[in-house]
């Protein structure tokens, strides 16, 4: 007993002695308050347990709901790559911190108008440059600092936090939390930047890579004299190189062809391939149900593809943008995600707001972020569905891809004749007309070379075609070993593999995969591609079967196996 008292006295004396030193390091007054808050809370927490607050009730409710949220006091090292342990936990995370629930900004305040990056003038650029330089100069203890902002992405995307009331790690990618989580992240990031230069109209630029004028890296990001420059990038992709929204390896095509391909690709990802909620938003990820691991169209590409396209070809995981633990260290991350965020709203508008998720488990999922006043805020998904209420908007951007519905590369009737004769001559690596033959379990089928299977369509759907149902190609049980970026494309009734691209209607969609994020993210993945409109355009909607081709586009596909290819119908 005596010994314990003695140790406690020494520890306390040490803490008290260190306080002035710590405060000298921490510059801002607000930060001191925060630090005091943390300390007080830690001491109170140790004394009384931290359940004795007004949040008791919400814990009870949370037990019934399957909403997801992080346990901020359960943070641990995580894997940025299988061979790289990273530590992105904030200082002092072990102690519970006081937080408040999100409140909308004052509706009277200025609207922050996010403008396409290529339209920014010198004044806009220097404002942002100043804000970002200040942010980069803040000490790591300050949650507003650029390093801490960047680590938020590492925390939520590599499974560093555990979920509340569970010991399962939380990871927001490849699920329906992808869009809302990133919206919240850049919302606070933008407000912090604005407050650092005392400008409440400050808005993030948008890298509008979906319109021809925006298809290059915006100029100020490659200006070495500005804080937007980042050395960990693929320099061969600097302007005037056009972005390849379906990037796997270099295509070496003309600018015009790249633009055409990008626009047609956007059409598939935003329109014909995204006619059901889950196809665009990703799979339903709920507490106690395990990680769902099936991203939506836009998350796979252009989102993942452009992360990879930007990241440095000299780094093992194409860091920084090419891996989630490091991506947000590159300032272009935030302009990339403004566009992702904008496209979420564009998709909702195209779908006339009929496909919005109503599931309370999604609406009540929540995260914690520091705001510009260093307050810790609990934000729910339901809080961020209306950007007008969040006080920002997007400058109107053209949607040239809306009328870029692709055409078949070969007249459909001719294509079918060729496919049938190829099949009779046994020219496919694998082909059969039995449905079960596209099932490769238990061993799986490697994707080191292309694969074509003939898959039967359901008879019911040949007779009475229900308009509301979306015919969907499902590649089941995709398993990725190794750590390299993986990309394969899926085509229907394809004749010539050498000339094909997403410019043509045969393109059903893509699997673009950034490995990483620990054990949970290694789970097998299902790829779902909506093809009802495609089948009409290929005049195949009355056919009993279709040929589906998986075309590997990276060498890493040799590390990939799949379990089955099937056709399913989504209501
Ligand atoms: Cu969380 Cu663009 O990645």
Coordinates of C-alpha atoms and ligand atoms in Angstrom, one line a residue:
X1 CA 0.0 0.0 0.0
X2 CA 2.8 2.4 1.0
X3 CA 4.6 1.6 -2.1
X4 CA 1.5 2.3 -4.3
X5 CA 1.1 5.7 -2.6
X6 CA 4.7 6.5 -3.2
X7 CA 4.5 5.6 -6.9
X8 CA 1.3 7.7 -7.3
X9 CA 3.0 10.7 -5.7
X10 CA 5.9 10.5 -8.1
X11 CA 3.7 10.1 -11.1
X12 CA 1.5 13.1 -10.1
X13 CA 4.6 15.2 -9.4
X14 CA 5.9 14.3 -12.8
X15 CA 2.7 15.3 -14.6
X16 CA 2.5 18.6 -12.7
X17 CA 6.1 19.4 -13.5
X18 CA 5.6 18.6 -17.2
X19 CA 2.5 20.8 -17.7
X20 CA 4.2 24.2 -18.2
X21 CA 6.6 22.6 -20.7
X22 CA 3.7 21.0 -22.7
X23 CA 1.9 24.3 -22.8
X24 CA 4.8 26.1 -24.2
X25 CA 4.8 23.6 -27.0
X26 CA 1.1 24.0 -27.6
X27 CA 0.7 27.5 -29.0
X28 CA -3.0 28.2 -29.2
X29 CA -5.0 29.0 -26.2
X30 CA -7.9 26.9 -27.5
X31 CA -5.6 24.0 -27.7
X32 CA -4.6 24.5 -24.0
X33 CA -8.3 24.4 -23.1
X34 CA -8.7 21.2 -25.1
X35 CA -5.7 19.7 -23.4
X36 CA -7.0 20.7 -20.0
X37 CA -10.3 19.1 -21.0
X38 CA -8.6 15.9 -21.9
X39 CA -6.7 15.8 -18.7
X40 CA -9.8 16.6 -16.6
X41 CA -11.7 14.0 -18.4
X42 CA -9.0 11.5 -18.0
X43 CA -8.9 12.0 -14.3
X44 CA -12.7 12.0 -13.9
X45 CA -12.8 9.0 -16.1
X46 CA -10.4 7.1 -14.0
X47 CA -12.3 8.1 -10.9
X48 CA -15.8 7.4 -11.8
X49 CA -15.9 5.4 -15.1
X50 CA -17.1 7.4 -18.0
X51 CA -20.6 6.1 -18.4
X52 CA -22.1 8.6 -15.9
X53 CA -23.0 11.2 -18.6
X54 CA -26.0 12.1 -20.7
X55 CA -24.8 9.6 -23.3
X56 CA -25.9 6.6 -21.2
X57 CA -29.2 6.3 -23.1
X58 CA -27.6 6.4 -26.5
X59 CA -25.4 3.4 -25.6
X60 CA -28.5 1.4 -24.7
X61 CA -30.1 2.4 -28.0
X62 CA -27.0 1.6 -29.9
X63 CA -27.2 -2.0 -28.6
X64 CA -30.4 -2.6 -30.6
X65 CA -29.4 -0.6 -33.7
X66 CA -26.9 -1.9 -36.1
X67 CA -25.5 1.5 -36.8
X68 CA -21.8 1.7 -37.0
X69 CA -19.5 4.0 -35.1
X70 CA -15.9 4.0 -33.9
X71 CA -14.7 3.5 -30.3
X72 CA -12.3 6.4 -30.0
X73 CA -10.6 4.9 -27.0
X74 CA -9.8 1.6 -28.9
X75 CA -7.2 2.6 -31.4
X76 CA -4.3 0.5 -32.5
X77 CA -1.6 0.1 -35.1
X78 CA -2.9 -1.0 -38.4
X79 CA -1.6 -2.3 -41.7
X80 CA -1.1 0.3 -44.4
X81 CA 0.3 -2.5 -46.6
X82 CA 0.6 -6.1 -45.6
X83 CA 4.3 -5.4 -45.0
X84 CA 3.9 -2.1 -43.3
X85 CA 2.5 -1.5 -39.9
X86 CA 1.4 2.1 -39.4
X87 CA 0.3 4.0 -36.4
X88 CA -2.1 6.9 -37.0
X89 CA -3.9 7.0 -33.6
X90 CA -4.2 10.6 -32.2
X91 CA -2.3 11.5 -29.0
X92 CA -4.1 10.6 -25.8
X93 CA -6.8 8.5 -27.5
X94 CA -7.0 6.1 -24.6
X95 CA -9.1 8.5 -22.5
X96 CA -12.7 9.3 -23.4
X97 CA -13.1 12.9 -24.7
X98 CA -16.1 15.1 -24.2
X99 CA -18.0 15.6 -27.5
X100 CA -21.1 17.4 -28.7
X101 CA -23.6 16.4 -31.3
X102 CA -23.4 18.0 -34.8
X103 CA -25.3 21.2 -35.4
X104 CA -25.9 22.7 -38.8
X105 CA -24.1 25.9 -39.4
X106 CA -26.1 29.1 -39.1
X107 CA -28.3 29.3 -42.3
X108 CA -27.7 33.0 -42.4
X109 CA -23.9 32.5 -42.9
X110 CA -22.3 32.6 -46.3
X111 CA -22.6 29.7 -48.7
X112 CA -19.2 28.2 -49.5
X113 CA -19.3 27.7 -53.3
X114 CA -17.0 24.9 -54.4
X115 CA -15.7 25.8 -57.9
X116 CA -13.9 23.6 -60.5
X117 CA -10.2 23.8 -59.8
X118 CA -9.3 24.7 -63.4
X119 CA -11.5 27.9 -63.1
X120 CA -9.8 29.2 -59.9
X121 CA -8.2 32.6 -60.3
X122 CA -4.9 33.8 -58.7
X123 CA -6.7 35.2 -55.7
X124 CA -8.5 32.0 -54.9
X125 CA -5.3 30.0 -55.3
X126 CA -3.3 32.2 -53.1
X127 CA -6.0 32.2 -50.4
X128 CA -6.0 28.4 -50.4
X129 CA -2.3 28.3 -50.5
X130 CA -2.1 30.5 -47.4
X131 CA -4.6 28.5 -45.5
X132 CA -2.9 25.2 -46.4
X133 CA 0.5 26.5 -45.4
X134 CA -0.8 27.5 -42.0
X135 CA -2.5 24.1 -41.6
X136 CA 0.8 22.4 -42.5
X137 CA 2.7 24.5 -39.9
X138 CA 0.4 23.5 -37.0
X139 CA 1.9 21.1 -34.4
X140 CA 0.8 17.5 -34.4
X141 CA -1.0 17.9 -31.1
X142 CA -3.4 20.2 -32.9
X143 CA -6.2 18.1 -34.5
X144 CA -6.5 20.9 -37.1
X145 CA -3.0 20.3 -38.4
X146 CA -2.5 18.9 -41.8
X147 CA -0.8 15.8 -40.5
X148 CA -3.7 15.0 -38.2
X149 CA -6.2 15.7 -41.0
X150 CA -4.4 13.3 -43.2
X151 CA -4.3 10.7 -40.5
X152 CA -8.1 10.8 -40.1
X153 CA -8.1 8.9 -43.4
X154 CA -5.6 6.4 -42.2
X155 CA -7.6 5.9 -39.0
X156 CA -10.9 5.2 -40.7
X157 CA -9.6 3.4 -43.7
X158 CA -7.2 0.8 -42.4
X159 CA -9.2 -0.4 -39.4
X160 CA -7.3 1.4 -36.7
X161 CA -10.4 2.0 -34.6
X162 CA -12.6 -0.7 -33.2
X163 CA -16.4 -0.4 -33.5
X164 CA -18.4 0.6 -30.5
X165 CA -19.5 -2.2 -28.3
X166 CA -17.4 -4.7 -30.3
X167 CA -13.8 -5.6 -30.9
X168 CA -14.2 -5.6 -34.7
X169 CA -12.2 -2.9 -36.5
X170 CA -14.0 -0.3 -38.4
X171 CA -13.3 0.6 -42.1
X172 CA -15.4 2.7 -44.2
X173 CA -14.2 1.9 -47.7
X174 CA -16.0 -0.6 -50.0
X175 CA -19.3 -0.1 -48.2
X176 CA -22.2 2.3 -48.1
X177 CA -20.3 4.5 -45.6
X178 CA -17.9 5.6 -48.4
X179 CA -19.8 8.6 -49.6
X180 CA -21.0 10.1 -46.3
X181 CA -17.7 9.5 -44.4
X182 CA -15.7 11.4 -47.0
X183 CA -18.3 14.1 -47.1
X184 CA -17.9 14.7 -43.4
X185 CA -14.2 14.6 -43.6
X186 CA -13.8 17.3 -46.2
X187 CA -16.6 19.4 -44.7
X188 CA -14.6 19.9 -41.5
X189 CA -11.3 20.2 -43.4
X190 CA -12.8 23.0 -45.5
X191 CA -14.1 24.9 -42.4
X192 CA -10.8 24.5 -40.6
X193 CA -8.9 25.9 -43.7
X194 CA -11.3 28.8 -43.8
X195 CA -11.0 29.6 -40.1
X196 CA -7.2 29.6 -40.3
X197 CA -7.4 32.6 -42.7
X198 CA -10.5 34.1 -41.1
X199 CA -12.6 33.6 -44.3
X200 CA -16.0 32.0 -43.8
X201 CA -16.6 31.9 -47.5
X202 CA -13.6 29.6 -48.1
X203 CA -14.5 26.6 -50.2
X204 CA -12.4 23.6 -51.4
X205 CA -11.7 23.5 -55.2
X206 CA -13.2 20.6 -57.1
X207 CA -11.1 18.5 -59.5
X208 CA -13.8 18.0 -62.1
X209 CA -12.1 15.1 -64.0
X210 CA -15.4 14.1 -65.5
X211 CA -15.5 17.0 -68.0
X212 CA -12.9 17.4 -70.7
X213 CA -11.6 20.8 -69.3
X214 CA -10.9 19.2 -66.0
X215 CA -9.2 15.9 -67.2
X216 CA -5.7 17.0 -66.3
X217 CA -4.2 17.5 -62.8
X218 CA -5.1 21.2 -62.1
X219 CA -2.1 23.4 -62.7
X220 CA -1.6 24.7 -59.2
X221 CA -1.1 21.2 -57.8
X222 CA 2.1 20.8 -59.8
X223 CA 3.5 24.2 -59.1
X224 CA 6.6 23.5 -56.9
X225 CA 6.3 27.0 -55.2
X226 CA 2.9 26.3 -53.7
X227 CA 1.9 24.2 -50.8
X228 CA -0.2 22.0 -53.1
X229 CA 2.8 20.4 -54.6
X230 CA 3.5 16.9 -53.4
X231 CA 6.5 14.9 -54.4
X232 CA 5.0 11.4 -54.0
X233 CA 3.2 11.4 -57.3
X234 CA 3.7 9.9 -60.8
X235 CA 5.4 12.7 -62.6
X236 CA 4.6 11.2 -66.0
X237 CA 0.9 12.0 -65.3
X238 CA 1.5 15.7 -64.8
X239 CA -0.1 18.1 -67.4
X240 CA -0.6 17.9 -70.3
X241 CA -1.2 14.2 -69.7
X242 CA -4.9 13.4 -69.6
X243 CA -6.3 11.4 -66.7
X244 CA -7.4 7.9 -67.5
X245 CA -10.5 7.4 -65.4
X246 CA -10.3 3.6 -66.0
X247 CA -6.5 3.5 -65.3
X248 CA -4.7 0.2 -65.1
X249 CA -1.5 0.7 -67.1
X250 CA -0.6 3.3 -69.7
X251 CA -3.0 3.2 -72.7
X252 CA -1.0 5.4 -75.1
X253 CA -4.0 6.8 -76.9
X254 CA -4.7 10.3 -78.3
X255 CA -6.2 13.0 -76.2
X256 CA -9.4 12.8 -78.2
X257 CA -9.7 9.1 -77.7
X258 CA -9.0 9.4 -74.0
X259 CA -11.7 12.0 -73.6
X260 CA -14.2 9.8 -75.5
X261 CA -13.3 6.8 -73.4
X262 CA -13.5 8.8 -70.2
X263 CA -17.0 10.2 -71.0
X264 CA -18.4 6.8 -72.1
X265 CA -16.9 5.3 -68.9
X266 CA -18.6 8.0 -66.8
X267 CA -21.9 7.1 -68.4
X268 CA -21.6 3.5 -67.4
X269 CA -20.5 4.3 -63.9
X270 CA -23.0 7.0 -63.2
X271 CA -26.0 6.0 -65.3
X272 CA -26.5 2.6 -66.8
X273 CA -24.4 0.7 -64.2
X274 CA -25.9 2.6 -61.3
X275 CA -29.6 2.1 -61.5
X276 CA -30.0 0.5 -58.1
X277 CA -28.9 2.0 -54.7
X278 CA -26.5 -0.7 -53.8
X279 CA -24.8 -0.6 -57.3
X280 CA -23.8 3.0 -56.7
X281 CA -23.6 3.3 -52.9
X282 CA -21.9 0.0 -52.1
X283 CA -23.1 -2.8 -49.8
X284 CA -24.9 -2.5 -46.5
X285 CA -22.3 -2.5 -43.7
X286 CA -23.8 -3.1 -40.2
X287 CA -22.6 -3.6 -36.7
X288 CA -22.2 -7.3 -35.8
X289 CA -22.7 -8.5 -39.3
X290 CA -19.0 -8.4 -40.4
X291 CA -17.4 -6.3 -43.1
X292 CA -19.5 -6.3 -46.3
X293 CA -16.8 -5.5 -48.9
X294 CA -18.5 -4.6 -52.1
X295 CA -17.9 -1.0 -53.3
X296 CA -20.2 0.8 -55.7
X297 CA -19.4 1.9 -59.3
X298 CA -17.8 5.3 -58.6
X299 CA -15.9 4.2 -55.6
X300 CA -14.1 1.5 -57.7
X301 CA -13.6 3.9 -60.6
X302 CA -12.9 6.7 -61.2
X303 CA -12.2 6.9 -57.4
X304 CA -9.8 4.0 -56.9
X305 CA -8.3 4.3 -60.4
X306 CA -7.4 7.9 -60.0
X307 CA -5.9 7.3 -56.6
X308 CA -3.6 4.9 -58.3
X309 CA -3.1 7.1 -61.3
X310 CA -1.8 10.0 -59.1
X311 CA 0.3 8.0 -56.7
X312 CA 4.0 7.6 -57.4
X313 CA 5.1 4.8 -59.6
X314 CA 8.4 4.6 -57.6
X315 CA 6.7 3.6 -54.4
X316 CA 5.6 0.0 -53.6
X317 CA 2.0 0.8 -53.1
X318 CA 2.0 3.8 -55.4
X319 CA 2.0 6.0 -52.2
X320 CA 0.8 8.5 -51.3
X321 CA -2.5 8.6 -53.2
X322 CA -2.2 4.9 -54.1
X323 CA -2.8 3.6 -50.5
X324 CA -5.4 4.6 -48.0
X325 CA -3.1 5.0 -45.1
X326 CA -1.2 7.8 -46.9
X327 CA -3.6 9.2 -49.5
X328 CA -4.8 12.2 -47.6
X329 CA -1.2 13.5 -47.2
X330 CA -1.5 14.6 -50.8
X331 CA -3.4 17.9 -51.0
X332 CA -5.0 16.8 -54.3
X333 CA -6.9 14.2 -52.2
X334 CA -9.3 16.9 -51.1
X335 CA -10.1 18.2 -54.6
X336 CA -10.5 14.6 -55.8
X337 CA -13.0 14.0 -53.0
X338 CA -14.9 17.2 -53.6
X339 CA -15.7 15.8 -57.0
X340 CA -16.7 12.4 -55.6
X341 CA -18.9 14.3 -53.2
X342 CA -20.4 16.3 -56.0
X343 CA -21.1 13.2 -58.1
X344 CA -23.0 11.6 -55.2
X345 CA -25.4 14.5 -55.5
X346 CA -25.5 14.4 -59.3
X347 CA -26.4 10.7 -59.1
X348 CA -29.2 11.4 -56.6
X349 CA -30.5 14.1 -58.9
X350 CA -30.4 11.8 -62.0
X351 CA -32.3 9.2 -60.0
X352 CA -34.8 11.9 -58.9
X353 CA -33.9 11.1 -55.2
X354 CA -35.8 7.8 -55.5
X355 CA -32.9 5.6 -54.5
X356 CA -31.8 7.3 -51.3
X357 CA -31.1 4.9 -48.5
X358 CA -33.8 4.9 -45.8
X359 CA -32.3 2.2 -43.5
X360 CA -31.8 3.7 -40.0
X361 CA -28.7 1.6 -39.5
X362 CA -27.1 3.7 -42.3
X363 CA -28.7 7.0 -41.2
X364 CA -27.6 6.5 -37.6
X365 CA -24.0 5.4 -38.3
X366 CA -21.8 8.1 -36.8
X367 CA -18.2 9.4 -36.7
X368 CA -16.3 11.9 -34.7
X369 CA -14.4 14.9 -36.1
X370 CA -12.8 18.0 -34.7
X371 CA -14.3 21.2 -36.0
X372 CA -12.6 24.5 -36.6
X373 CA -13.1 25.5 -33.0
X374 CA -11.3 22.3 -31.7
X375 CA -14.6 20.8 -30.5
X376 CA -15.1 17.1 -30.9
X377 CA -18.3 16.6 -32.9
X378 CA -20.3 13.4 -33.3
X379 CA -21.9 13.4 -36.7
X380 CA -24.4 11.0 -38.0
X381 CA -24.9 10.1 -41.6
X382 CA -28.4 11.5 -41.5
X383 CA -26.9 14.9 -40.6
X384 CA -25.0 15.3 -43.9
X385 CA -27.6 14.4 -46.6
X386 CA -28.5 17.9 -47.6
X387 CA -25.5 20.0 -48.6
X388 CA -27.5 23.2 -48.5
X389 CA -28.0 22.7 -44.8
X390 CA -24.3 22.1 -44.5
X391 CA -23.7 25.6 -46.0
X392 CA -21.9 24.7 -49.2
X393 CA -22.8 24.2 -52.8
X394 CA -21.2 23.3 -56.1
X395 CA -20.9 25.6 -59.0
X396 CA -22.9 24.2 -61.9
X397 CA -20.7 21.8 -63.9
X398 CA -21.7 20.4 -67.3
X399 CA -22.5 16.7 -67.6
X400 CA -21.2 15.9 -71.1
X401 CA -21.2 12.1 -70.2
X402 CA -24.9 12.0 -69.7
X403 CA -25.5 11.7 -73.5
X404 CA -22.5 9.5 -74.2
X405 CA -24.4 6.2 -74.1
X406 CA -21.9 3.9 -75.7
X407 CA -22.5 1.9 -78.9
X408 CA -21.6 -1.7 -79.7
X409 CA -18.1 -2.2 -81.2
X410 CA -19.5 -4.8 -83.6
X411 CA -23.1 -5.0 -84.9
X412 CA -24.8 -7.2 -82.3
X413 CA -26.2 -9.8 -84.7
X414 CA -22.8 -10.3 -86.3
X415 CA -21.2 -10.5 -82.9
X416 CA -23.5 -13.4 -81.8
X417 CA -22.8 -15.3 -85.0
X418 CA -19.1 -15.0 -84.4
X419 CA -19.4 -16.0 -80.7
X420 CA -21.4 -19.1 -81.6
X421 CA -18.9 -20.2 -84.2
X422 CA -16.0 -19.5 -81.8
X423 CA -17.8 -21.6 -79.2
X424 CA -18.3 -24.5 -81.6
X425 CA -14.6 -24.4 -82.5
X426 CA -13.8 -24.4 -78.7
X427 CA -11.9 -21.2 -79.0
X428 CA -12.7 -20.0 -75.5
X429 CA -10.4 -20.8 -72.6
X430 CA -13.5 -21.9 -70.8
X431 CA -17.0 -22.2 -72.1
X432 CA -20.0 -24.2 -71.5
X433 CA -23.7 -23.8 -71.6
X434 CA -24.5 -25.2 -68.2
X435 CA -25.2 -22.6 -65.6
X436 CA -23.2 -24.4 -62.9
X437 CA -20.1 -24.3 -65.0
X438 CA -19.4 -20.7 -64.2
X439 CA -19.1 -21.9 -60.6
X440 CA -15.4 -22.5 -59.8
X441 CA -15.7 -23.6 -56.2
X442 CA -14.1 -24.9 -54.1
X443 CA -10.8 -24.0 -55.5
X444 CA -11.6 -20.9 -57.4
X445 CA -10.4 -19.8 -60.8
X446 CA -7.3 -17.7 -61.2
X447 CA -7.4 -14.6 -63.4
X448 CA -3.9 -14.8 -64.7
X449 CA -5.4 -14.9 -68.2
X450 CA -8.7 -13.7 -69.6
X451 CA -11.8 -15.8 -69.0
X452 CA -14.9 -16.1 -71.1
X453 CA -18.0 -18.0 -69.8
X454 CA -21.4 -18.5 -71.2
X455 CA -24.0 -17.8 -68.6
X456 CA -27.7 -18.7 -68.8
X457 CA -30.2 -16.1 -68.0
X458 CA -33.3 -16.9 -65.9
X459 CA -36.2 -18.1 -68.0
X460 CA -38.6 -16.0 -66.0
X461 CA -36.9 -12.9 -67.1
X462 CA -37.1 -13.9 -70.7
X463 CA -40.9 -14.1 -70.6
X464 CA -42.1 -11.4 -68.3
X465 CA -39.4 -8.8 -68.0
X466 CA -40.1 -6.7 -64.9
X467 CA -39.0 -3.2 -65.6
X468 CA -38.0 -2.5 -62.1
X469 CA -35.6 -5.3 -61.8
X470 CA -32.0 -4.7 -62.7
X471 CA -30.2 -7.6 -64.3
X472 CA -26.8 -7.9 -62.6
X473 CA -23.6 -9.7 -63.4
X474 CA -22.1 -10.9 -60.1
X475 CA -18.5 -12.0 -59.8
X476 CA -18.6 -13.9 -56.5
X477 CA -15.9 -14.4 -54.0
X478 CA -13.1 -12.4 -55.5
X479 CA -10.0 -13.1 -53.5
X480 CA -6.9 -10.9 -53.8
X481 CA -3.6 -12.1 -52.6
X482 CA -0.6 -9.8 -52.6
X483 CA -0.5 -6.1 -52.3
X484 CA -0.5 -4.7 -55.8
X485 CA -3.3 -2.7 -57.4
X486 CA -5.7 -5.0 -59.1
X487 CA -7.7 -4.2 -62.2
X488 CA -9.9 -6.3 -64.4
X489 CA -12.7 -5.3 -66.8
X490 CA -15.9 -7.2 -67.5
X491 CA -17.4 -7.3 -71.0
X492 CA -20.5 -8.9 -72.5
X493 CA -20.6 -10.6 -75.9
X494 CA -17.1 -9.5 -76.7
X495 CA -15.4 -10.4 -79.9
X496 CA -12.0 -8.7 -80.1
X497 CA -10.1 -8.2 -76.9
X498 CA -7.4 -6.2 -78.5
X499 CA -9.4 -3.2 -79.7
X500 CA -12.0 -3.0 -76.9
X501 CA -12.3 -0.3 -74.3
X502 CA -15.0 1.2 -72.1
X503 CA -15.8 3.4 -75.0
X504 CA -17.9 0.5 -76.3
X505 CA -21.2 -0.8 -75.1
X506 CA -19.8 -4.3 -74.4
X507 CA -18.1 -2.8 -71.4
X508 CA -20.1 -3.8 -68.3
X509 CA -17.8 -2.4 -65.6
X510 CA -14.6 -2.8 -63.8
X511 CA -13.0 -4.2 -60.7
X512 CA -10.4 -1.7 -59.5
X513 CA -9.0 -2.6 -56.2
X514 CA -6.6 -1.0 -53.8
X515 CA -5.5 -3.7 -51.3
X516 CA -4.8 -3.0 -47.7
X517 CA -6.5 -2.2 -44.5
X518 CA -5.7 -5.2 -42.5
X519 CA -7.3 -8.6 -42.1
X520 CA -10.9 -7.6 -42.4
X521 CA -10.4 -5.9 -45.7
X522 CA -8.9 -9.1 -47.1
X523 CA -12.4 -10.7 -47.0
X524 CA -13.6 -12.0 -50.3
X525 CA -15.3 -9.4 -52.5
X526 CA -18.4 -9.5 -54.7
X527 CA -18.5 -7.4 -57.8
X528 CA -22.0 -6.4 -59.0
X529 CA -22.5 -4.8 -62.4
X530 CA -26.0 -3.6 -63.5
X531 CA -26.4 -4.5 -67.2
X532 CA -30.1 -4.2 -68.1
X533 CA -29.6 -1.3 -70.4
X534 CA -26.4 -2.8 -71.9
X535 CA -28.3 -6.0 -72.8
X536 CA -30.9 -4.0 -74.6
X537 CA -28.3 -2.1 -76.5
X538 CA -26.5 -5.3 -77.5
X539 CA -29.9 -6.7 -78.5
X540 CA -29.2 -9.6 -76.1
X541 CA -32.1 -9.0 -73.7
X542 CA -34.2 -11.8 -75.3
X543 CA -31.3 -14.2 -75.5
X544 CA -31.2 -17.3 -73.3
X545 CA -27.5 -16.8 -72.5
X546 CA -24.8 -14.3 -72.8
X547 CA -21.0 -14.5 -72.9
X548 CA -19.2 -12.8 -70.1
X549 CA -15.5 -12.0 -70.5
X550 CA -13.2 -11.0 -67.6
X551 CA -10.2 -9.2 -69.0
X552 CA -7.2 -8.8 -66.6
X553 CA -5.6 -5.4 -67.0
X554 CA -2.8 -5.6 -64.4
X555 CA -0.2 -8.4 -63.9
X556 CA -1.4 -8.6 -60.3
X557 CA -4.5 -10.3 -61.6
X558 CA -2.4 -13.5 -61.3
X559 CA -2.9 -13.1 -57.5
X560 CA -6.7 -13.1 -57.9
X561 CA -9.1 -15.9 -57.8
X562 CA -12.9 -15.9 -58.3
X563 CA -15.5 -18.4 -57.1
X564 CA -18.3 -17.9 -59.6
X565 CA -19.9 -15.7 -62.2
X566 CA -23.7 -15.5 -62.1
X567 CA -26.6 -13.4 -63.2
X568 CA -28.8 -12.1 -60.5
X569 CA -31.8 -9.7 -60.4
X570 CA -31.9 -6.8 -58.1
X571 CA -35.4 -5.5 -57.1
Ligands
LIG1 CU1 -11.0 7.2 -48.5 CU2 -10.3 8.5 -51.8 O1 -10.3 7.5 -50.3

